[in-house]
């Protein structure tokens, strides 16, 4: 758990020096022609992540939920592990400014291996810090809620 990188590189593998095969950057985040370009880490667009804490339910579900932004795209991702021994259902929601919500239903198989569920990428609108993500894990569509994990959940304090 605790992973926040995208695992994919974006653009610029053709040796041209530019992120998307265009003109090389001048090191200040803009192209020589004056057009602005997002900052990169040398292998593609940097991915920013805002993640909530890693949470564990008494039943054995572990999850961490993040809002990810890369260039002009934003999406939600939850990293999870299902040690319950049962198949579960999960719903991951990305809530954008202005009330727009994108939901993804994820099948969570019985198994203790780390897995990922994410929403489709959407064009970022408004302030990216206003985006939040929530993942809910339950036993079946009508079963009890086992864990709710959010990108802005407060850290749990030990008792």
mmCIF file with all atom_site columns, C-alpha atoms in Angstrom:
data_model
loop_
_atom_site.group_PDB
_atom_site.id
_atom_site.type_symbol
_atom_site.label_atom_id
_atom_site.label_alt_id
_atom_site.label_comp_id
_atom_site.label_asym_id
_atom_site.label_entity_id
_atom_site.label_seq_id
_atom_site.pdbx_PDB_ins_code
_atom_site.Cartn_x
_atom_site.Cartn_y
_atom_site.Cartn_z
_atom_site.occupancy
_atom_site.B_iso_or_equiv
_atom_site.pdbx_formal_charge
_atom_site.auth_seq_id
_atom_site.auth_comp_id
_atom_site.auth_asym_id
_atom_site.auth_atom_id
_atom_site.pdbx_PDB_model_num
ATOM 1   C CA . UNK A 1 1   ? 0.000   0.000   0.000   1.00 0.00 ? 1   UNK A CA 1
ATOM 2   C CA . UNK A 1 2   ? 1.077   3.635   0.043   1.00 0.00 ? 2   UNK A CA 1
ATOM 3   C CA . UNK A 1 3   ? 1.632   3.683   -3.726  1.00 0.00 ? 3   UNK A CA 1
ATOM 4   C CA . UNK A 1 4   ? 0.819   6.874   -5.518  1.00 0.00 ? 4   UNK A CA 1
ATOM 5   C CA . UNK A 1 5   ? 2.628   6.772   -8.856  1.00 0.00 ? 5   UNK A CA 1
ATOM 6   C CA . UNK A 1 6   ? 0.677   6.154   -12.029 1.00 0.00 ? 6   UNK A CA 1
ATOM 7   C CA . UNK A 1 7   ? 2.935   3.392   -13.289 1.00 0.00 ? 7   UNK A CA 1
ATOM 8   C CA . UNK A 1 8   ? 2.643   4.664   -16.859 1.00 0.00 ? 8   UNK A CA 1
ATOM 9   C CA . UNK A 1 9   ? 4.789   7.147   -18.693 1.00 0.00 ? 9   UNK A CA 1
ATOM 10  C CA . UNK A 1 10  ? 3.100   9.656   -20.926 1.00 0.00 ? 10  UNK A CA 1
ATOM 11  C CA . UNK A 1 11  ? 4.398   10.969  -24.229 1.00 0.00 ? 11  UNK A CA 1
ATOM 12  C CA . UNK A 1 12  ? 7.886   11.828  -25.446 1.00 0.00 ? 12  UNK A CA 1
ATOM 13  C CA . UNK A 1 13  ? 9.535   8.467   -26.150 1.00 0.00 ? 13  UNK A CA 1
ATOM 14  C CA . UNK A 1 14  ? 10.393  9.305   -29.752 1.00 0.00 ? 14  UNK A CA 1
ATOM 15  C CA . UNK A 1 15  ? 13.661  11.039  -28.808 1.00 0.00 ? 15  UNK A CA 1
ATOM 16  C CA . UNK A 1 16  ? 12.471  14.479  -29.919 1.00 0.00 ? 16  UNK A CA 1
ATOM 17  C CA . UNK A 1 17  ? 12.953  15.919  -26.453 1.00 0.00 ? 17  UNK A CA 1
ATOM 18  C CA . UNK A 1 18  ? 9.354   17.105  -26.117 1.00 0.00 ? 18  UNK A CA 1
ATOM 19  C CA . UNK A 1 19  ? 6.783   15.518  -23.882 1.00 0.00 ? 19  UNK A CA 1
ATOM 20  C CA . UNK A 1 20  ? 4.384   14.873  -26.727 1.00 0.00 ? 20  UNK A CA 1
ATOM 21  C CA . UNK A 1 21  ? 6.847   14.763  -29.585 1.00 0.00 ? 21  UNK A CA 1
ATOM 22  C CA . UNK A 1 22  ? 6.718   18.548  -30.064 1.00 0.00 ? 22  UNK A CA 1
ATOM 23  C CA . UNK A 1 23  ? 9.375   21.141  -29.392 1.00 0.00 ? 23  UNK A CA 1
ATOM 24  C CA . UNK A 1 24  ? 11.693  20.527  -26.457 1.00 0.00 ? 24  UNK A CA 1
ATOM 25  C CA . UNK A 1 25  ? 11.048  22.394  -23.246 1.00 0.00 ? 25  UNK A CA 1
ATOM 26  C CA . UNK A 1 26  ? 13.239  25.296  -22.237 1.00 0.00 ? 26  UNK A CA 1
ATOM 27  C CA . UNK A 1 27  ? 13.435  24.092  -18.611 1.00 0.00 ? 27  UNK A CA 1
ATOM 28  C CA . UNK A 1 28  ? 10.934  26.677  -17.344 1.00 0.00 ? 28  UNK A CA 1
ATOM 29  C CA . UNK A 1 29  ? 7.716   24.840  -18.219 1.00 0.00 ? 29  UNK A CA 1
ATOM 30  C CA . UNK A 1 30  ? 7.113   26.608  -21.531 1.00 0.00 ? 30  UNK A CA 1
ATOM 31  C CA . UNK A 1 31  ? 8.023   25.948  -25.136 1.00 0.00 ? 31  UNK A CA 1
ATOM 32  C CA . UNK A 1 32  ? 10.248  28.265  -27.182 1.00 0.00 ? 32  UNK A CA 1
ATOM 33  C CA . UNK A 1 33  ? 7.136   29.462  -29.064 1.00 0.00 ? 33  UNK A CA 1
ATOM 34  C CA . UNK A 1 34  ? 5.745   30.826  -25.759 1.00 0.00 ? 34  UNK A CA 1
ATOM 35  C CA . UNK A 1 35  ? 2.968   28.259  -25.314 1.00 0.00 ? 35  UNK A CA 1
ATOM 36  C CA . UNK A 1 36  ? 2.690   26.976  -21.753 1.00 0.00 ? 36  UNK A CA 1
ATOM 37  C CA . UNK A 1 37  ? 3.387   23.311  -21.129 1.00 0.00 ? 37  UNK A CA 1
ATOM 38  C CA . UNK A 1 38  ? 2.870   21.297  -17.934 1.00 0.00 ? 38  UNK A CA 1
ATOM 39  C CA . UNK A 1 39  ? 5.965   20.486  -15.890 1.00 0.00 ? 39  UNK A CA 1
ATOM 40  C CA . UNK A 1 40  ? 7.545   17.078  -16.425 1.00 0.00 ? 40  UNK A CA 1
ATOM 41  C CA . UNK A 1 41  ? 9.948   14.815  -14.602 1.00 0.00 ? 41  UNK A CA 1
ATOM 42  C CA . UNK A 1 42  ? 11.841  13.900  -17.776 1.00 0.00 ? 42  UNK A CA 1
ATOM 43  C CA . UNK A 1 43  ? 9.756   10.823  -18.673 1.00 0.00 ? 43  UNK A CA 1
ATOM 44  C CA . UNK A 1 44  ? 6.355   12.403  -19.175 1.00 0.00 ? 44  UNK A CA 1
ATOM 45  C CA . UNK A 1 45  ? 3.859   14.466  -17.307 1.00 0.00 ? 45  UNK A CA 1
ATOM 46  C CA . UNK A 1 46  ? 4.186   14.400  -13.540 1.00 0.00 ? 46  UNK A CA 1
ATOM 47  C CA . UNK A 1 47  ? 1.256   12.844  -11.670 1.00 0.00 ? 47  UNK A CA 1
ATOM 48  C CA . UNK A 1 48  ? 0.123   14.647  -8.532  1.00 0.00 ? 48  UNK A CA 1
ATOM 49  C CA . UNK A 1 49  ? -1.652  12.571  -5.874  1.00 0.00 ? 49  UNK A CA 1
ATOM 50  C CA . UNK A 1 50  ? -3.765  13.589  -2.872  1.00 0.00 ? 50  UNK A CA 1
ATOM 51  C CA . UNK A 1 51  ? -4.403  10.500  -0.786  1.00 0.00 ? 51  UNK A CA 1
ATOM 52  C CA . UNK A 1 52  ? -6.228  9.795   2.401   1.00 0.00 ? 52  UNK A CA 1
ATOM 53  C CA . UNK A 1 53  ? -4.779  7.494   5.030   1.00 0.00 ? 53  UNK A CA 1
ATOM 54  C CA . UNK A 1 54  ? -4.446  3.746   4.661   1.00 0.00 ? 54  UNK A CA 1
ATOM 55  C CA . UNK A 1 55  ? -7.428  2.226   6.473   1.00 0.00 ? 55  UNK A CA 1
ATOM 56  C CA . UNK A 1 56  ? -8.145  -1.324  7.648   1.00 0.00 ? 56  UNK A CA 1
ATOM 57  C CA . UNK A 1 57  ? -11.555 -2.724  8.587   1.00 0.00 ? 57  UNK A CA 1
ATOM 58  C CA . UNK A 1 58  ? -11.980 -5.339  11.335  1.00 0.00 ? 58  UNK A CA 1
ATOM 59  C CA . UNK A 1 59  ? -13.243 -7.721  8.607   1.00 0.00 ? 59  UNK A CA 1
ATOM 60  C CA . UNK A 1 60  ? -9.942  -7.564  6.692   1.00 0.00 ? 60  UNK A CA 1
ATOM 61  C CA . UNK A 1 61  ? -10.399 -4.957  3.950   1.00 0.00 ? 61  UNK A CA 1
ATOM 62  C CA . UNK A 1 62  ? -7.510  -2.497  3.522   1.00 0.00 ? 62  UNK A CA 1
ATOM 63  C CA . UNK A 1 63  ? -7.747  0.580   1.296   1.00 0.00 ? 63  UNK A CA 1
ATOM 64  C CA . UNK A 1 64  ? -6.221  3.921   0.450   1.00 0.00 ? 64  UNK A CA 1
ATOM 65  C CA . UNK A 1 65  ? -8.049  6.310   -1.890  1.00 0.00 ? 65  UNK A CA 1
ATOM 66  C CA . UNK A 1 66  ? -6.473  9.101   -3.936  1.00 0.00 ? 66  UNK A CA 1
ATOM 67  C CA . UNK A 1 67  ? -7.316  11.887  -6.361  1.00 0.00 ? 67  UNK A CA 1
ATOM 68  C CA . UNK A 1 68  ? -4.734  11.889  -9.159  1.00 0.00 ? 68  UNK A CA 1
ATOM 69  C CA . UNK A 1 69  ? -4.012  14.710  -11.591 1.00 0.00 ? 69  UNK A CA 1
ATOM 70  C CA . UNK A 1 70  ? -1.792  14.545  -14.640 1.00 0.00 ? 70  UNK A CA 1
ATOM 71  C CA . UNK A 1 71  ? -1.680  17.473  -17.014 1.00 0.00 ? 71  UNK A CA 1
ATOM 72  C CA . UNK A 1 72  ? -5.299  18.450  -17.604 1.00 0.00 ? 72  UNK A CA 1
ATOM 73  C CA . UNK A 1 73  ? -6.814  15.143  -16.452 1.00 0.00 ? 73  UNK A CA 1
ATOM 74  C CA . UNK A 1 74  ? -8.068  14.127  -13.009 1.00 0.00 ? 74  UNK A CA 1
ATOM 75  C CA . UNK A 1 75  ? -9.292  10.743  -11.791 1.00 0.00 ? 75  UNK A CA 1
ATOM 76  C CA . UNK A 1 76  ? -9.766  8.707   -8.632  1.00 0.00 ? 76  UNK A CA 1
ATOM 77  C CA . UNK A 1 77  ? -7.935  5.543   -7.660  1.00 0.00 ? 77  UNK A CA 1
ATOM 78  C CA . UNK A 1 78  ? -8.228  3.247   -4.678  1.00 0.00 ? 78  UNK A CA 1
ATOM 79  C CA . UNK A 1 79  ? -5.575  0.726   -3.715  1.00 0.00 ? 79  UNK A CA 1
ATOM 80  C CA . UNK A 1 80  ? -7.066  -2.167  -1.783  1.00 0.00 ? 80  UNK A CA 1
ATOM 81  C CA . UNK A 1 81  ? -6.521  -5.636  -0.399  1.00 0.00 ? 81  UNK A CA 1
ATOM 82  C CA . UNK A 1 82  ? -9.381  -8.014  0.396   1.00 0.00 ? 82  UNK A CA 1
ATOM 83  C CA . UNK A 1 83  ? -8.444  -10.511 3.106   1.00 0.00 ? 83  UNK A CA 1
ATOM 84  C CA . UNK A 1 84  ? -12.074 -11.246 4.065   1.00 0.00 ? 84  UNK A CA 1
ATOM 85  C CA . UNK A 1 85  ? -12.229 -14.521 2.135   1.00 0.00 ? 85  UNK A CA 1
ATOM 86  C CA . UNK A 1 86  ? -15.406 -13.321 0.354   1.00 0.00 ? 86  UNK A CA 1
ATOM 87  C CA . UNK A 1 87  ? -16.036 -11.552 -2.937  1.00 0.00 ? 87  UNK A CA 1
ATOM 88  C CA . UNK A 1 88  ? -16.993 -7.919  -2.320  1.00 0.00 ? 88  UNK A CA 1
ATOM 89  C CA . UNK A 1 89  ? -18.368 -5.020  -4.296  1.00 0.00 ? 89  UNK A CA 1
ATOM 90  C CA . UNK A 1 90  ? -16.817 -1.582  -4.319  1.00 0.00 ? 90  UNK A CA 1
ATOM 91  C CA . UNK A 1 91  ? -17.992 1.773   -5.588  1.00 0.00 ? 91  UNK A CA 1
ATOM 92  C CA . UNK A 1 92  ? -15.394 4.458   -6.258  1.00 0.00 ? 92  UNK A CA 1
ATOM 93  C CA . UNK A 1 93  ? -16.685 8.000   -6.724  1.00 0.00 ? 93  UNK A CA 1
ATOM 94  C CA . UNK A 1 94  ? -14.824 11.076  -7.926  1.00 0.00 ? 94  UNK A CA 1
ATOM 95  C CA . UNK A 1 95  ? -16.590 14.285  -6.940  1.00 0.00 ? 95  UNK A CA 1
ATOM 96  C CA . UNK A 1 96  ? -15.645 17.377  -8.923  1.00 0.00 ? 96  UNK A CA 1
ATOM 97  C CA . UNK A 1 97  ? -16.381 21.032  -8.255  1.00 0.00 ? 97  UNK A CA 1
ATOM 98  C CA . UNK A 1 98  ? -19.907 22.052  -9.221  1.00 0.00 ? 98  UNK A CA 1
ATOM 99  C CA . UNK A 1 99  ? -21.515 18.771  -8.196  1.00 0.00 ? 99  UNK A CA 1
ATOM 100 C CA . UNK A 1 100 ? -20.260 16.543  -11.037 1.00 0.00 ? 100 UNK A CA 1
ATOM 101 C CA . UNK A 1 101 ? -19.659 12.941  -9.900  1.00 0.00 ? 101 UNK A CA 1
ATOM 102 C CA . UNK A 1 102 ? -18.123 9.991   -11.742 1.00 0.00 ? 102 UNK A CA 1
ATOM 103 C CA . UNK A 1 103 ? -18.766 6.531   -10.248 1.00 0.00 ? 103 UNK A CA 1
ATOM 104 C CA . UNK A 1 104 ? -17.066 3.226   -10.979 1.00 0.00 ? 104 UNK A CA 1
ATOM 105 C CA . UNK A 1 105 ? -18.336 -0.151  -9.764  1.00 0.00 ? 105 UNK A CA 1
ATOM 106 C CA . UNK A 1 106 ? -15.507 -2.600  -9.106  1.00 0.00 ? 106 UNK A CA 1
ATOM 107 C CA . UNK A 1 107 ? -15.650 -6.341  -8.521  1.00 0.00 ? 107 UNK A CA 1
ATOM 108 C CA . UNK A 1 108 ? -13.364 -7.199  -5.592  1.00 0.00 ? 108 UNK A CA 1
ATOM 109 C CA . UNK A 1 109 ? -12.417 -10.850 -5.679  1.00 0.00 ? 109 UNK A CA 1
ATOM 110 C CA . UNK A 1 110 ? -11.626 -12.926 -2.615  1.00 0.00 ? 110 UNK A CA 1
ATOM 111 C CA . UNK A 1 111 ? -7.858  -12.846 -2.312  1.00 0.00 ? 111 UNK A CA 1
ATOM 112 C CA . UNK A 1 112 ? -5.142  -11.175 -0.337  1.00 0.00 ? 112 UNK A CA 1
ATOM 113 C CA . UNK A 1 113 ? -3.236  -9.619  -3.250  1.00 0.00 ? 113 UNK A CA 1
ATOM 114 C CA . UNK A 1 114 ? -3.083  -5.816  -3.633  1.00 0.00 ? 114 UNK A CA 1
ATOM 115 C CA . UNK A 1 115 ? -5.421  -4.528  -6.348  1.00 0.00 ? 115 UNK A CA 1
ATOM 116 C CA . UNK A 1 116 ? -6.451  -1.193  -7.878  1.00 0.00 ? 116 UNK A CA 1
ATOM 117 C CA . UNK A 1 117 ? -9.752  0.316   -8.993  1.00 0.00 ? 117 UNK A CA 1
ATOM 118 C CA . UNK A 1 118 ? -9.944  3.667   -10.762 1.00 0.00 ? 118 UNK A CA 1
ATOM 119 C CA . UNK A 1 119 ? -12.424 5.939   -12.464 1.00 0.00 ? 119 UNK A CA 1
ATOM 120 C CA . UNK A 1 120 ? -11.979 7.069   -16.058 1.00 0.00 ? 120 UNK A CA 1
ATOM 121 C CA . UNK A 1 121 ? -9.842  10.160  -16.493 1.00 0.00 ? 121 UNK A CA 1
ATOM 122 C CA . UNK A 1 122 ? -11.795 13.366  -16.918 1.00 0.00 ? 122 UNK A CA 1
ATOM 123 C CA . UNK A 1 123 ? -10.705 16.803  -18.079 1.00 0.00 ? 123 UNK A CA 1
ATOM 124 C CA . UNK A 1 124 ? -9.943  18.850  -14.966 1.00 0.00 ? 124 UNK A CA 1
ATOM 125 C CA . UNK A 1 125 ? -12.378 21.696  -14.398 1.00 0.00 ? 125 UNK A CA 1
ATOM 126 C CA . UNK A 1 126 ? -11.930 24.266  -11.675 1.00 0.00 ? 126 UNK A CA 1
ATOM 127 C CA . UNK A 1 127 ? -9.566  23.944  -8.733  1.00 0.00 ? 127 UNK A CA 1
ATOM 128 C CA . UNK A 1 128 ? -8.081  20.450  -8.481  1.00 0.00 ? 128 UNK A CA 1
ATOM 129 C CA . UNK A 1 129 ? -7.981  20.751  -4.678  1.00 0.00 ? 129 UNK A CA 1
ATOM 130 C CA . UNK A 1 130 ? -11.808 20.798  -4.743  1.00 0.00 ? 130 UNK A CA 1
ATOM 131 C CA . UNK A 1 131 ? -11.894 17.219  -6.087  1.00 0.00 ? 131 UNK A CA 1
ATOM 132 C CA . UNK A 1 132 ? -12.505 14.390  -3.627  1.00 0.00 ? 132 UNK A CA 1
ATOM 133 C CA . UNK A 1 133 ? -12.749 10.629  -3.948  1.00 0.00 ? 133 UNK A CA 1
ATOM 134 C CA . UNK A 1 134 ? -14.548 8.034   -1.839  1.00 0.00 ? 134 UNK A CA 1
ATOM 135 C CA . UNK A 1 135 ? -14.397 4.246   -2.081  1.00 0.00 ? 135 UNK A CA 1
ATOM 136 C CA . UNK A 1 136 ? -16.939 2.044   -0.305  1.00 0.00 ? 136 UNK A CA 1
ATOM 137 C CA . UNK A 1 137 ? -16.479 -1.713  0.101   1.00 0.00 ? 137 UNK A CA 1
ATOM 138 C CA . UNK A 1 138 ? -19.443 -3.952  0.941   1.00 0.00 ? 138 UNK A CA 1
ATOM 139 C CA . UNK A 1 139 ? -20.528 -7.579  0.971   1.00 0.00 ? 139 UNK A CA 1
ATOM 140 C CA . UNK A 1 140 ? -22.622 -7.655  -2.194  1.00 0.00 ? 140 UNK A CA 1
ATOM 141 C CA . UNK A 1 141 ? -24.817 -4.916  -3.611  1.00 0.00 ? 141 UNK A CA 1
ATOM 142 C CA . UNK A 1 142 ? -27.148 -4.934  -0.589  1.00 0.00 ? 142 UNK A CA 1
ATOM 143 C CA . UNK A 1 143 ? -24.712 -6.157  2.060   1.00 0.00 ? 143 UNK A CA 1
ATOM 144 C CA . UNK A 1 144 ? -23.247 -4.266  4.994   1.00 0.00 ? 144 UNK A CA 1
ATOM 145 C CA . UNK A 1 145 ? -20.657 -1.559  4.434   1.00 0.00 ? 145 UNK A CA 1
ATOM 146 C CA . UNK A 1 146 ? -17.243 -2.878  5.504   1.00 0.00 ? 146 UNK A CA 1
ATOM 147 C CA . UNK A 1 147 ? -14.996 0.113   4.781   1.00 0.00 ? 147 UNK A CA 1
ATOM 148 C CA . UNK A 1 148 ? -15.244 3.686   3.494   1.00 0.00 ? 148 UNK A CA 1
ATOM 149 C CA . UNK A 1 149 ? -11.970 5.274   2.374   1.00 0.00 ? 149 UNK A CA 1
ATOM 150 C CA . UNK A 1 150 ? -11.595 8.862   1.194   1.00 0.00 ? 150 UNK A CA 1
ATOM 151 C CA . UNK A 1 151 ? -8.961  11.054  -0.387  1.00 0.00 ? 151 UNK A CA 1
ATOM 152 C CA . UNK A 1 152 ? -9.519  13.677  2.291   1.00 0.00 ? 152 UNK A CA 1
ATOM 153 C CA . UNK A 1 153 ? -10.299 11.423  5.256   1.00 0.00 ? 153 UNK A CA 1
ATOM 154 C CA . UNK A 1 154 ? -8.743  12.595  8.503   1.00 0.00 ? 154 UNK A CA 1
ATOM 155 C CA . UNK A 1 155 ? -5.951  10.359  9.772   1.00 0.00 ? 155 UNK A CA 1
ATOM 156 C CA . UNK A 1 156 ? -7.117  7.773   12.289  1.00 0.00 ? 156 UNK A CA 1
ATOM 157 C CA . UNK A 1 157 ? -5.634  8.181   15.770  1.00 0.00 ? 157 UNK A CA 1
ATOM 158 C CA . UNK A 1 158 ? -4.712  5.135   17.805  1.00 0.00 ? 158 UNK A CA 1
ATOM 159 C CA . UNK A 1 159 ? -6.827  4.647   20.921  1.00 0.00 ? 159 UNK A CA 1
#
